[in-house]
Amino acid sequence: MAEHEHVRVAVIGSGFGGLGAAVRLRREGITDFVVLERADSVGGTWRDNSYPGCACDVPSHLYSFSFAPNPDWPRTFSGQRHIRAYLEHVTDLFGLRPHIRLDSEVKLMTWDNDNLRWNIETTRGSLSADVVVSATGPLSDPKIPEIPGLDTFPGKVFHSARWDHDYDLRGKRVAMVGTGASAIQIVPAIQPQVGRLTLFQRTPPWVMPRVDRAISGAERWLHRRLPVTAQARRGLLWGIRELQVQAFTKRPDELGLVEQLAKRNMARAVKDPALRAKLTPDYRIGCKRILLSSSYYPALARPNVDVVASGLGEIRGSTVVAADGTEAEVDAIIFGTGFHVTDMPIAERVVGAEGITLADSWKNGMQALRGAAAAGFPNWMTIIGPNTGLGNSSMILMIESQLNYMADYLRQLDVLGGRTALDARPAAVESWNHKVQERMKRTVWNTGGCTSWYLDASGRNTTIWPGTTTEFRTATRRVDLAEYEVIRKPSAEKAVHDTKAAKATNTTKGGGAKATTSEKAAVAGERSEATA
């Protein structure tokens, strides 16, 4: 990076959120920006997760940008390779590569009160930016539980999001820890190869069939020649999921029929009553994310697979021991144990106007105004922030809504003019969060009787949006300046005048300490009440 480089906007991350932000900036006529990416290529979670069987559980035509439709998706549910290729295509299509700084992990972001900008330290140098758009995503930092004895295990250990493709699983005794979205794809993919597979299941998931098929050449030809057909397909997929939201958010009891369908799906593949009992959840379907697979249950019924209905408790040499005492000798341990979602590591690296980190600000739970702006962190916003996740639809819809909000945020700064920053008012953040949490109380995610990664350490759901994507799109269409405090940096002449006046006033009153405070206020900038 150039010495003392300054940009208008710094985007952190190059997954769907970061690349989407970059495209939107260019479409808004903003070219003075950089995308800081810690890895050596773009793609975010679809670059990091390359495990066997990795695919999306949202239909392809809904899991893509509305402004970059892909008529050539090969399957109704596309795999990791094709989604990553799509993101590379978006990067080239919109000319984003000149803006992207690879191998540039952000180590620290500090708000500069004097100059109203963010000072950013990366592994490849420093820069500053008027606005930071954090798009690191909640599924970026793997979580491996602290297991006694793990550091002494003589075999191979890795997380699903850091798959070791050089390690040959053929004939090996493998422990799979976790039964989330990654695990149910990994298990059927590796089961035919391994000698023995032991699955440690702390909580069984609800699994519905994955109705996947190849998209025919005729369909793809039609989508290329008549784009409106692809738009109609996307619209239908979206509409069905919008109609489903009521059951998740207001009438969880209506999900009982879906549970019966899930049980039938299990019964078709698992004939052993004892195994079915292990695999049957005791909570309402939808409380955890409903998983899609037509091969998971058949794989578990194979003779070389053992299901341990307990979490991994400790490791003694090559022996893995479940919490219920079950033991197994293994050569490798694969963790499918999720990510740091409610305690995102990036929050430790963001220092706001009061000199505290975002992690400290969120120590009692994440909250952000309209899922984007945190109080005390001016000109900083996040994509896929608190309470923007979905339990049944495509996150791309939510990302695009937040891009609308980001674009209007930048327009408002332009209208205000000069060296200006916006800081979310604590009362506005609290009001927004209160409304979200009140709506959350009757949702299946809070009442379904499970413990999920949607909940933080205190049991509060700081992850999921308790409504439709249409409601969120409406809520983020425009920035309401009444929800923000406007911070202005005064001109040099005004700063000098205010400083002299402060000194004179202080001298008259015979005080010494107050002059220092006034000078600091004059230099740092003035905060004015905003009107809508």
Short mmCIF file of C-alpha atoms in Angstrom, two decimals:
data_model
loop_
_atom_site.label_atom_id
_atom_site.label_comp_id
_atom_site.label_asym_id
_atom_site.label_seq_id
_atom_site.Cartn_x
_atom_site.Cartn_y
_atom_site.Cartn_z
CA MET A 1 0.00 0.00 0.00
CA ALA A 2 1.10 3.53 -0.68
CA GLU A 3 2.39 5.42 2.32
CA HIS A 4 -0.34 7.45 4.06
CA GLU A 5 -2.95 6.22 1.59
CA HIS A 6 -6.44 7.56 2.21
CA VAL A 7 -9.67 6.35 0.59
CA ARG A 8 -13.25 7.34 0.93
CA VAL A 9 -14.48 3.81 1.72
CA ALA A 10 -12.68 0.71 2.97
CA VAL A 11 -14.59 -2.56 2.61
CA ILE A 12 -13.44 -5.46 4.78
CA GLY A 13 -13.89 -8.91 3.23
CA SER A 14 -14.53 -10.21 -0.29
CA GLY A 15 -17.37 -12.67 0.11
CA PHE A 16 -20.90 -11.96 -1.07
CA GLY A 17 -21.18 -8.97 1.28
CA GLY A 18 -17.86 -7.36 0.40
CA LEU A 19 -18.12 -7.88 -3.34
CA GLY A 20 -21.73 -6.72 -3.28
CA ALA A 21 -20.65 -3.55 -1.48
CA ALA A 22 -17.90 -2.97 -4.05
CA VAL A 23 -20.32 -3.35 -6.94
CA ARG A 24 -22.81 -1.01 -5.32
CA LEU A 25 -20.12 1.62 -4.71
CA ARG A 26 -19.17 1.56 -8.38
CA ARG A 27 -22.79 1.77 -9.44
CA GLU A 28 -23.15 4.82 -7.18
CA GLY A 29 -20.22 6.44 -8.99
CA ILE A 30 -17.78 5.91 -6.12
CA THR A 31 -14.39 4.59 -7.22
CA ASP A 32 -12.24 5.80 -4.34
CA PHE A 33 -12.43 2.60 -2.31
CA VAL A 34 -10.51 -0.56 -1.48
CA VAL A 35 -11.56 -4.08 -0.54
CA LEU A 36 -9.26 -5.55 2.10
CA GLU A 37 -9.11 -9.35 2.01
CA ARG A 38 -7.01 -11.45 4.37
CA ALA A 39 -6.79 -14.46 2.03
CA ASP A 40 -5.11 -14.79 -1.36
CA SER A 41 -8.36 -14.83 -3.37
CA VAL A 42 -11.95 -13.65 -3.21
CA GLY A 43 -14.91 -15.79 -2.22
CA GLY A 44 -15.35 -15.57 1.55
CA THR A 45 -17.02 -18.61 3.05
CA TRP A 46 -17.28 -20.20 -0.40
CA ARG A 47 -13.51 -20.03 -0.70
CA ASP A 48 -12.83 -21.27 2.83
CA ASN A 49 -15.30 -24.15 2.84
CA SER A 50 -14.07 -26.62 0.25
CA TYR A 51 -14.84 -29.82 2.14
CA PRO A 52 -16.20 -32.88 0.26
CA GLY A 53 -19.87 -32.45 -0.58
CA CYS A 54 -19.94 -28.71 0.16
CA ALA A 55 -23.01 -27.11 -1.42
CA CYS A 56 -25.66 -24.49 -0.74
CA ASP A 57 -29.04 -25.29 0.85
CA VAL A 58 -30.69 -22.34 -0.92
CA PRO A 59 -31.73 -22.75 -4.58
CA SER A 60 -29.14 -21.40 -7.01
CA HIS A 61 -31.37 -18.84 -8.72
CA LEU A 62 -32.17 -17.27 -5.35
CA TYR A 63 -28.61 -17.50 -4.06
CA SER A 64 -27.18 -14.93 -6.46
CA PHE A 65 -27.25 -11.16 -6.84
CA SER A 66 -30.34 -9.69 -8.49
CA PHE A 67 -28.02 -7.38 -10.44
CA ALA A 68 -25.86 -10.29 -11.65
CA PRO A 69 -28.17 -13.17 -12.59
CA ASN A 70 -26.54 -16.40 -13.68
CA PRO A 71 -28.54 -18.27 -16.34
CA ASP A 72 -26.01 -21.12 -16.35
CA TRP A 73 -26.33 -22.59 -12.87
CA PRO A 74 -25.73 -26.32 -13.43
CA ARG A 75 -27.94 -27.60 -10.60
CA THR A 76 -30.95 -26.43 -8.63
CA PHE A 77 -28.72 -26.46 -5.53
CA SER A 78 -25.22 -25.56 -6.65
CA GLY A 79 -22.01 -26.80 -5.13
CA GLN A 80 -19.15 -24.80 -3.62
CA ARG A 81 -17.07 -24.89 -6.79
CA HIS A 82 -19.77 -23.25 -8.90
CA ILE A 83 -20.66 -20.62 -6.29
CA ARG A 84 -17.02 -19.64 -5.91
CA ALA A 85 -16.70 -19.43 -9.70
CA TYR A 86 -19.77 -17.17 -9.73
CA LEU A 87 -18.11 -14.78 -7.27
CA GLU A 88 -14.95 -14.71 -9.37
CA HIS A 89 -17.15 -13.91 -12.38
CA VAL A 90 -18.85 -11.04 -10.51
CA THR A 91 -15.42 -9.69 -9.56
CA ASP A 92 -14.36 -9.56 -13.21
CA LEU A 93 -17.72 -8.50 -14.65
CA PHE A 94 -17.80 -5.32 -12.54
CA GLY A 95 -14.07 -4.55 -12.74
CA LEU A 96 -13.39 -4.97 -9.04
CA ARG A 97 -9.88 -6.43 -9.09
CA PRO A 98 -8.05 -3.05 -9.13
CA HIS A 99 -9.78 -2.23 -5.84
CA ILE A 100 -9.01 -5.52 -4.07
CA ARG A 101 -6.00 -5.88 -1.77
CA LEU A 102 -5.35 -9.57 -1.17
CA ASP A 103 -3.30 -10.93 1.74
CA SER A 104 -4.29 -7.79 3.65
CA GLU A 105 -5.73 -8.88 6.96
CA VAL A 106 -7.06 -6.05 9.09
CA LYS A 107 -5.30 -6.06 12.46
CA LEU A 108 -6.80 -2.88 13.92
CA MET A 109 -9.29 -0.14 12.99
CA THR A 110 -9.24 2.99 15.16
CA TRP A 111 -11.57 5.98 14.88
CA ASP A 112 -9.69 9.28 14.68
CA ASN A 113 -11.82 11.90 16.46
CA ASP A 114 -9.61 14.75 15.27
CA ASN A 115 -9.81 13.99 11.56
CA LEU A 116 -13.12 12.11 11.49
CA ARG A 117 -11.73 9.05 9.77
CA TRP A 118 -10.71 5.47 10.42
CA ASN A 119 -7.04 4.55 10.71
CA ILE A 120 -6.58 0.99 9.55
CA GLU A 121 -3.62 -1.27 10.15
CA THR A 122 -3.25 -4.34 7.94
CA THR A 123 -0.64 -7.03 7.45
CA ARG A 124 0.49 -5.15 4.34
CA GLY A 125 0.60 -1.63 5.68
CA SER A 126 -1.63 1.16 6.95
CA LEU A 127 -4.25 3.40 5.39
CA SER A 128 -7.17 5.57 6.42
CA ALA A 129 -10.78 5.82 5.26
CA ASP A 130 -13.72 8.14 5.76
CA VAL A 131 -16.11 5.18 5.98
CA VAL A 132 -15.60 1.51 6.83
CA VAL A 133 -17.96 -1.19 5.58
CA SER A 134 -17.25 -4.40 7.49
CA ALA A 135 -18.32 -7.46 5.49
CA THR A 136 -16.34 -10.15 7.25
CA GLY A 137 -19.47 -12.24 7.74
CA PRO A 138 -20.51 -14.40 10.69
CA LEU A 139 -19.24 -17.65 9.12
CA SER A 140 -15.62 -16.67 8.70
CA ASP A 141 -13.81 -17.73 11.88
CA PRO A 142 -14.09 -21.44 12.75
CA LYS A 143 -14.87 -22.48 16.29
CA ILE A 144 -13.18 -25.54 17.77
CA PRO A 145 -14.32 -26.43 21.28
CA GLU A 146 -11.82 -26.80 24.08
CA ILE A 147 -11.53 -30.56 24.50
CA PRO A 148 -9.25 -31.92 27.22
CA GLY A 149 -6.38 -33.80 25.61
CA LEU A 150 -6.89 -32.42 22.12
CA ASP A 151 -3.39 -30.95 22.04
CA THR A 152 -1.89 -34.39 22.68
CA PHE A 153 -3.84 -36.24 19.98
CA PRO A 154 -1.25 -37.90 17.70
CA GLY A 155 -3.45 -38.01 14.60
CA LYS A 156 -4.82 -35.43 12.18
CA VAL A 157 -7.13 -32.63 13.36
CA PHE A 158 -8.87 -29.97 11.27
CA HIS A 159 -12.07 -27.94 11.02
CA SER A 160 -14.50 -28.37 8.14
CA ALA A 161 -13.77 -24.79 7.02
CA ARG A 162 -10.03 -25.51 6.89
CA TRP A 163 -10.14 -28.85 5.11
CA ASP A 164 -6.80 -30.58 4.63
CA HIS A 165 -6.96 -31.87 1.08
CA ASP A 166 -3.49 -33.40 1.38
CA TYR A 167 -4.67 -35.85 4.05
CA ASP A 168 -5.94 -39.12 2.59
CA LEU A 169 -9.01 -40.37 4.47
CA ARG A 170 -9.18 -43.72 2.65
CA GLY A 171 -9.27 -46.56 5.13
CA LYS A 172 -8.85 -44.25 8.12
CA ARG A 173 -10.77 -44.31 11.39
CA VAL A 174 -12.40 -40.88 11.50
CA ALA A 175 -14.29 -39.00 14.20
CA MET A 176 -16.77 -36.41 12.93
CA VAL A 177 -17.71 -33.93 15.66
CA GLY A 178 -20.95 -32.03 15.12
CA THR A 179 -24.16 -32.51 13.16
CA GLY A 180 -24.75 -29.12 11.59
CA ALA A 181 -25.08 -28.03 7.97
CA SER A 182 -21.47 -28.89 7.12
CA ALA A 183 -21.44 -32.29 8.84
CA ILE A 184 -24.52 -33.60 7.06
CA GLN A 185 -22.77 -32.93 3.74
CA ILE A 186 -19.38 -34.28 4.83
CA VAL A 187 -20.65 -37.57 6.30
CA PRO A 188 -22.17 -39.02 3.11
CA ALA A 189 -19.24 -37.70 1.06
CA ILE A 190 -16.53 -39.45 3.09
CA GLN A 191 -18.44 -42.48 4.40
CA PRO A 192 -17.65 -44.71 1.38
CA GLN A 193 -13.91 -43.93 1.68
CA VAL A 194 -13.15 -44.25 5.38
CA GLY A 195 -12.58 -47.46 7.26
CA ARG A 196 -14.76 -46.41 10.19
CA LEU A 197 -16.68 -43.22 10.86
CA THR A 198 -17.76 -42.24 14.38
CA LEU A 199 -20.22 -39.35 14.49
CA PHE A 200 -20.42 -37.41 17.76
CA GLN A 201 -23.91 -35.95 17.88
CA ARG A 202 -24.67 -33.59 20.72
CA THR A 203 -28.09 -32.63 19.31
CA PRO A 204 -29.77 -34.34 16.33
CA PRO A 205 -30.88 -32.00 13.53
CA TRP A 206 -34.15 -32.04 11.63
CA VAL A 207 -33.36 -33.13 8.08
CA MET A 208 -35.64 -32.77 5.06
CA PRO A 209 -35.01 -34.27 1.60
CA ARG A 210 -32.85 -32.19 -0.71
CA VAL A 211 -34.69 -32.15 -4.02
CA ASP A 212 -31.66 -31.44 -6.19
CA ARG A 213 -31.33 -32.05 -9.90
CA ALA A 214 -29.32 -30.98 -12.89
CA ILE A 215 -30.71 -27.93 -14.71
CA SER A 216 -31.21 -28.96 -18.30
CA GLY A 217 -29.52 -27.35 -21.25
CA ALA A 218 -32.92 -26.25 -22.54
CA GLU A 219 -33.68 -24.43 -19.29
CA ARG A 220 -30.35 -22.66 -19.35
CA TRP A 221 -30.79 -21.72 -23.02
CA LEU A 222 -34.21 -20.28 -22.17
CA HIS A 223 -32.83 -18.27 -19.25
CA ARG A 224 -30.09 -16.83 -21.49
CA ARG A 225 -32.42 -15.94 -24.34
CA LEU A 226 -35.32 -14.74 -22.18
CA PRO A 227 -33.93 -13.36 -18.88
CA VAL A 228 -37.48 -12.74 -17.67
CA THR A 229 -37.87 -16.51 -17.24
CA ALA A 230 -34.95 -16.60 -14.79
CA GLN A 231 -36.45 -13.60 -12.99
CA ALA A 232 -39.78 -15.41 -12.73
CA ARG A 233 -38.04 -18.49 -11.37
CA ARG A 234 -36.25 -16.40 -8.76
CA GLY A 235 -39.47 -14.60 -7.88
CA LEU A 236 -41.32 -17.88 -7.33
CA LEU A 237 -38.56 -19.24 -5.08
CA TRP A 238 -38.58 -15.99 -3.10
CA GLY A 239 -42.37 -15.82 -2.79
CA ILE A 240 -42.70 -19.34 -1.41
CA ARG A 241 -40.19 -18.57 1.31
CA GLU A 242 -41.87 -15.28 2.19
CA LEU A 243 -45.11 -17.17 2.78
CA GLN A 244 -43.32 -19.64 5.07
CA VAL A 245 -42.06 -16.92 7.42
CA GLN A 246 -45.33 -16.63 9.39
CA ALA A 247 -44.96 -20.18 10.68
CA PHE A 248 -41.43 -19.48 11.93
CA THR A 249 -42.15 -16.08 13.46
CA LYS A 250 -45.75 -16.13 14.67
CA ARG A 251 -47.26 -19.63 14.55
CA PRO A 252 -44.57 -22.25 15.32
CA ASP A 253 -47.25 -24.86 16.09
CA GLU A 254 -48.03 -24.97 12.37
CA LEU A 255 -44.62 -26.58 11.83
CA GLY A 256 -45.86 -29.87 13.27
CA LEU A 257 -46.81 -31.13 9.81
CA VAL A 258 -43.30 -30.42 8.57
CA GLU A 259 -41.96 -32.49 11.47
CA GLN A 260 -44.01 -35.45 10.31
CA LEU A 261 -42.55 -35.14 6.82
CA ALA A 262 -39.05 -35.05 8.31
CA LYS A 263 -39.74 -38.17 10.37
CA ARG A 264 -40.97 -40.00 7.28
CA ASN A 265 -37.79 -38.97 5.49
CA MET A 266 -35.78 -40.55 8.31
CA ALA A 267 -37.91 -43.71 8.47
CA ARG A 268 -37.41 -44.41 4.76
CA ALA A 269 -33.63 -44.56 5.18
CA VAL A 270 -33.13 -45.73 8.77
CA LYS A 271 -34.80 -49.07 9.57
CA ASP A 272 -33.08 -49.62 12.93
CA PRO A 273 -35.45 -48.34 15.69
CA ALA A 274 -32.54 -47.69 18.08
CA LEU A 275 -30.73 -45.54 15.51
CA ARG A 276 -33.94 -43.69 14.66
CA ALA A 277 -34.40 -42.91 18.34
CA LYS A 278 -30.90 -41.39 18.45
CA LEU A 279 -31.59 -39.31 15.37
CA THR A 280 -35.02 -37.98 16.37
CA PRO A 281 -34.88 -34.40 17.77
CA ASP A 282 -36.85 -33.47 20.88
CA TYR A 283 -37.41 -29.84 19.89
CA ARG A 284 -39.68 -28.05 17.42
CA ILE A 285 -38.50 -28.17 13.82
CA GLY A 286 -37.10 -24.80 12.75
CA CYS A 287 -35.65 -23.97 16.18
CA LYS A 288 -32.30 -24.89 14.64
CA ARG A 289 -31.81 -24.45 10.91
CA ILE A 290 -33.69 -27.12 8.97
CA LEU A 291 -31.08 -29.10 7.06
CA LEU A 292 -31.52 -30.52 3.57
CA SER A 293 -30.04 -33.87 2.56
CA SER A 294 -31.18 -37.03 0.82
CA SER A 295 -27.95 -38.89 1.54
CA TYR A 296 -27.24 -38.17 5.22
CA TYR A 297 -29.56 -40.75 6.78
CA PRO A 298 -28.62 -43.52 4.30
CA ALA A 299 -24.94 -42.90 5.13
CA LEU A 300 -25.60 -43.20 8.87
CA ALA A 301 -27.28 -46.56 8.30
CA ARG A 302 -24.17 -48.03 6.68
CA PRO A 303 -22.26 -50.70 8.67
CA ASN A 304 -19.03 -48.68 8.93
CA VAL A 305 -20.74 -45.75 10.73
CA ASP A 306 -21.34 -45.38 14.47
CA VAL A 307 -23.57 -42.63 15.85
CA VAL A 308 -22.71 -41.56 19.38
CA ALA A 309 -25.60 -39.58 20.85
CA SER A 310 -23.29 -37.43 22.96
CA GLY A 311 -20.75 -34.68 22.51
CA LEU A 312 -17.00 -35.29 22.51
CA GLY A 313 -15.82 -35.07 26.12
CA GLU A 314 -12.08 -35.75 26.13
CA ILE A 315 -9.20 -37.34 24.24
CA ARG A 316 -6.77 -39.88 25.63
CA GLY A 317 -4.00 -40.50 23.14
CA SER A 318 -5.72 -41.90 20.04
CA THR A 319 -8.91 -42.61 21.96
CA VAL A 320 -11.80 -40.17 21.70
CA VAL A 321 -14.21 -40.30 24.62
CA ALA A 322 -17.79 -39.04 24.50
CA ALA A 323 -19.47 -37.27 27.38
CA ASP A 324 -21.48 -40.47 28.01
CA GLY A 325 -18.28 -42.56 28.24
CA THR A 326 -18.38 -44.10 24.76
CA GLU A 327 -14.86 -44.63 23.38
CA ALA A 328 -13.41 -45.03 19.91
CA GLU A 329 -9.92 -45.32 18.47
CA VAL A 330 -9.44 -42.85 15.60
CA ASP A 331 -6.76 -41.63 13.23
CA ALA A 332 -8.34 -38.25 12.47
CA ILE A 333 -10.78 -35.80 14.05
CA ILE A 334 -12.86 -33.48 11.89
CA PHE A 335 -14.68 -30.65 13.64
CA GLY A 336 -17.92 -29.46 12.09
CA THR A 337 -18.58 -27.25 15.10
CA GLY A 338 -19.50 -23.97 13.48
CA PHE A 339 -18.13 -20.47 13.74
CA HIS A 340 -17.73 -17.48 16.05
CA VAL A 341 -21.07 -15.92 15.18
CA THR A 342 -22.20 -14.01 18.28
CA ASP A 343 -18.61 -13.21 19.28
CA MET A 344 -17.09 -12.23 15.94
CA PRO A 345 -13.30 -11.77 16.29
CA ILE A 346 -13.34 -8.67 14.05
CA ALA A 347 -15.12 -6.85 16.92
CA GLU A 348 -11.92 -7.05 18.97
CA ARG A 349 -10.14 -5.06 16.26
CA VAL A 350 -12.53 -2.10 15.98
CA VAL A 351 -11.87 0.80 18.38
CA GLY A 352 -14.53 3.50 18.42
CA ALA A 353 -14.88 7.15 19.38
CA GLU A 354 -14.72 6.50 23.13
CA GLY A 355 -11.59 4.37 22.85
CA ILE A 356 -13.34 1.07 23.51
CA THR A 357 -13.55 -1.91 21.18
CA LEU A 358 -16.71 -3.05 19.48
CA ALA A 359 -16.36 -6.30 21.42
CA ASP A 360 -16.51 -4.36 24.69
CA SER A 361 -19.48 -2.37 23.43
CA TRP A 362 -21.21 -5.66 22.59
CA LYS A 363 -20.19 -7.54 25.74
CA ASN A 364 -23.83 -7.77 26.80
CA GLY A 365 -24.96 -8.81 23.33
CA MET A 366 -24.59 -7.60 19.76
CA GLN A 367 -26.93 -4.85 18.62
CA ALA A 368 -26.85 -2.45 15.72
CA LEU A 369 -29.26 0.06 14.24
CA ARG A 370 -31.09 -1.69 11.40
CA GLY A 371 -28.43 -4.37 11.56
CA ALA A 372 -25.80 -1.95 10.30
CA ALA A 373 -24.59 0.82 12.64
CA ALA A 374 -23.30 0.60 16.21
CA ALA A 375 -23.45 3.54 18.64
CA GLY A 376 -20.04 5.07 19.30
CA PHE A 377 -18.58 3.90 16.00
CA PRO A 378 -19.07 6.75 13.52
CA ASN A 379 -19.01 6.06 9.78
CA TRP A 380 -18.74 2.34 10.42
CA MET A 381 -21.31 -0.11 9.24
CA THR A 382 -21.55 -3.84 8.89
CA ILE A 383 -23.06 -6.14 6.30
CA ILE A 384 -24.82 -9.18 7.80
CA GLY A 385 -24.80 -7.52 11.19
CA PRO A 386 -26.83 -8.37 14.32
CA ASN A 387 -30.29 -9.81 13.70
CA THR A 388 -30.01 -9.92 9.93
CA GLY A 389 -29.72 -13.71 9.55
CA LEU A 390 -32.44 -15.88 8.04
CA GLY A 391 -33.77 -19.28 8.98
CA ASN A 392 -35.44 -20.21 5.72
CA SER A 393 -34.34 -18.03 2.80
CA SER A 394 -31.39 -16.49 0.96
CA MET A 395 -28.98 -14.19 2.75
CA ILE A 396 -28.29 -12.47 -0.57
CA LEU A 397 -31.69 -10.78 -0.20
CA MET A 398 -30.66 -9.35 3.16
CA ILE A 399 -27.24 -8.31 1.86
CA GLU A 400 -28.82 -6.35 -1.00
CA SER A 401 -31.13 -4.58 1.44
CA GLN A 402 -28.12 -3.55 3.52
CA LEU A 403 -26.38 -2.34 0.37
CA ASN A 404 -29.34 -0.03 -0.22
CA TYR A 405 -28.85 1.33 3.28
CA MET A 406 -25.11 1.75 2.75
CA ALA A 407 -25.69 3.66 -0.49
CA ASP A 408 -28.13 6.07 1.13
CA TYR A 409 -25.77 6.49 4.10
CA LEU A 410 -23.07 7.72 1.72
CA ARG A 411 -25.56 9.98 -0.08
CA GLN A 412 -26.53 11.58 3.23
CA LEU A 413 -22.86 12.28 3.99
CA ASP A 414 -22.58 13.98 0.59
CA VAL A 415 -25.67 16.10 1.24
CA LEU A 416 -24.38 17.16 4.65
CA GLY A 417 -21.10 18.16 3.02
CA GLY A 418 -17.66 18.90 4.43
CA ARG A 419 -15.81 16.66 6.83
CA THR A 420 -18.80 14.88 8.36
CA ALA A 421 -19.58 11.64 10.16
CA LEU A 422 -22.75 9.93 11.33
CA ASP A 423 -22.91 8.16 14.67
CA ALA A 424 -25.95 6.05 15.56
CA ARG A 425 -27.73 7.45 18.59
CA PRO A 426 -27.74 5.01 21.53
CA ALA A 427 -31.47 5.60 21.99
CA ALA A 428 -32.14 4.73 18.35
CA VAL A 429 -30.08 1.54 18.58
CA GLU A 430 -31.85 0.57 21.79
CA SER A 431 -35.28 1.28 20.31
CA TRP A 432 -34.56 -0.79 17.19
CA ASN A 433 -33.13 -3.65 19.21
CA HIS A 434 -36.07 -3.61 21.65
CA LYS A 435 -38.56 -3.94 18.79
CA VAL A 436 -36.57 -6.81 17.25
CA GLN A 437 -36.32 -8.68 20.56
CA GLU A 438 -40.00 -8.18 21.32
CA ARG A 439 -40.88 -9.73 17.96
CA MET A 440 -38.39 -12.51 18.62
CA LYS A 441 -40.19 -13.73 21.75
CA ARG A 442 -42.81 -15.80 19.96
CA THR A 443 -40.64 -17.12 17.13
CA VAL A 444 -39.70 -20.76 16.82
CA TRP A 445 -36.04 -19.82 17.35
CA ASN A 446 -36.85 -18.64 20.88
CA THR A 447 -39.74 -20.96 21.79
CA GLY A 448 -38.77 -24.17 20.01
CA GLY A 449 -36.96 -25.74 22.95
CA CYS A 450 -33.43 -25.93 21.56
CA THR A 451 -30.05 -24.33 22.09
CA SER A 452 -28.64 -23.08 18.83
CA TRP A 453 -25.84 -20.93 17.46
CA TYR A 454 -28.47 -18.25 16.92
CA LEU A 455 -28.29 -17.49 20.65
CA ASP A 456 -25.47 -15.70 22.45
CA ALA A 457 -23.94 -16.65 25.80
CA SER A 458 -26.83 -15.04 27.68
CA GLY A 459 -29.46 -16.87 25.63
CA ARG A 460 -30.53 -13.87 23.58
CA ASN A 461 -31.11 -14.26 19.86
CA THR A 462 -28.80 -11.69 18.30
CA THR A 463 -28.54 -13.43 14.95
CA ILE A 464 -31.90 -13.93 13.24
CA TRP A 465 -34.27 -11.41 11.65
CA PRO A 466 -37.82 -12.07 12.99
CA GLY A 467 -39.68 -11.11 9.84
CA THR A 468 -39.83 -11.29 6.06
CA THR A 469 -37.13 -10.09 3.71
CA THR A 470 -39.69 -7.59 2.38
CA GLU A 471 -40.04 -6.03 5.84
CA PHE A 472 -36.28 -5.74 6.16
CA ARG A 473 -36.00 -4.21 2.68
CA THR A 474 -38.53 -1.57 3.70
CA ALA A 475 -36.75 -0.87 7.00
CA THR A 476 -33.41 -0.31 5.27
CA ARG A 477 -34.56 1.59 2.20
CA ARG A 478 -33.51 4.98 3.59
CA VAL A 479 -31.30 6.37 6.33
CA ASP A 480 -33.31 8.35 8.91
CA LEU A 481 -30.99 11.14 10.04
CA ALA A 482 -33.03 11.55 13.21
CA GLU A 483 -31.52 8.24 14.31
CA TYR A 484 -27.99 9.63 14.01
CA GLU A 485 -25.86 12.31 15.55
CA VAL A 486 -24.07 14.39 12.93
CA ILE A 487 -20.42 15.08 13.71
CA ARG A 488 -18.75 17.94 11.85
CA LYS A 489 -15.13 18.92 11.75
CA PRO A 490 -14.98 22.74 11.98
CA SER A 491 -12.91 24.84 9.65
CA ALA A 492 -9.42 25.81 10.81
CA GLU A 493 -10.52 29.41 11.44
CA LYS A 494 -13.50 28.32 13.53
CA ALA A 495 -11.38 25.88 15.52
CA VAL A 496 -8.87 28.64 16.37
CA HIS A 497 -11.66 31.07 17.27
CA ASP A 498 -13.40 28.52 19.50
CA THR A 499 -10.13 27.62 21.20
CA LYS A 500 -9.33 31.28 21.98
CA ALA A 501 -12.86 31.86 23.25
CA ALA A 502 -12.63 28.79 25.46
CA LYS A 503 -9.32 29.97 26.92
CA ALA A 504 -10.71 33.44 27.59
CA THR A 505 -13.78 32.02 29.30
CA ASN A 506 -11.69 29.70 31.37
CA THR A 507 -9.29 32.48 32.42
CA THR A 508 -12.23 34.60 33.53
CA LYS A 509 -13.57 31.76 35.65
CA GLY A 510 -10.13 31.07 37.07
CA GLY A 511 -10.16 27.41 35.97
CA GLY A 512 -7.30 25.46 34.51
CA ALA A 513 -8.70 22.07 33.56
CA LYS A 514 -11.73 23.32 31.65
CA ALA A 515 -9.60 25.04 29.02
CA THR A 516 -8.05 21.71 28.07
CA THR A 517 -11.47 20.17 27.66
CA SER A 518 -12.72 23.04 25.53
CA GLU A 519 -9.64 22.96 23.33
CA LYS A 520 -10.08 19.25 22.78
CA ALA A 521 -13.70 19.73 21.81
CA ALA A 522 -12.81 22.48 19.37
CA VAL A 523 -10.11 20.46 17.66
CA ALA A 524 -12.00 17.15 17.62
CA GLY A 525 -15.06 18.55 15.93
CA GLU A 526 -18.50 19.73 16.78
CA ARG A 527 -21.56 17.55 17.16
CA SER A 528 -24.83 19.00 15.97
CA GLU A 529 -28.38 17.83 16.31
CA ALA A 530 -29.65 16.28 13.10
CA THR A 531 -33.08 16.73 11.64
CA ALA A 532 -34.79 14.24 9.44
#
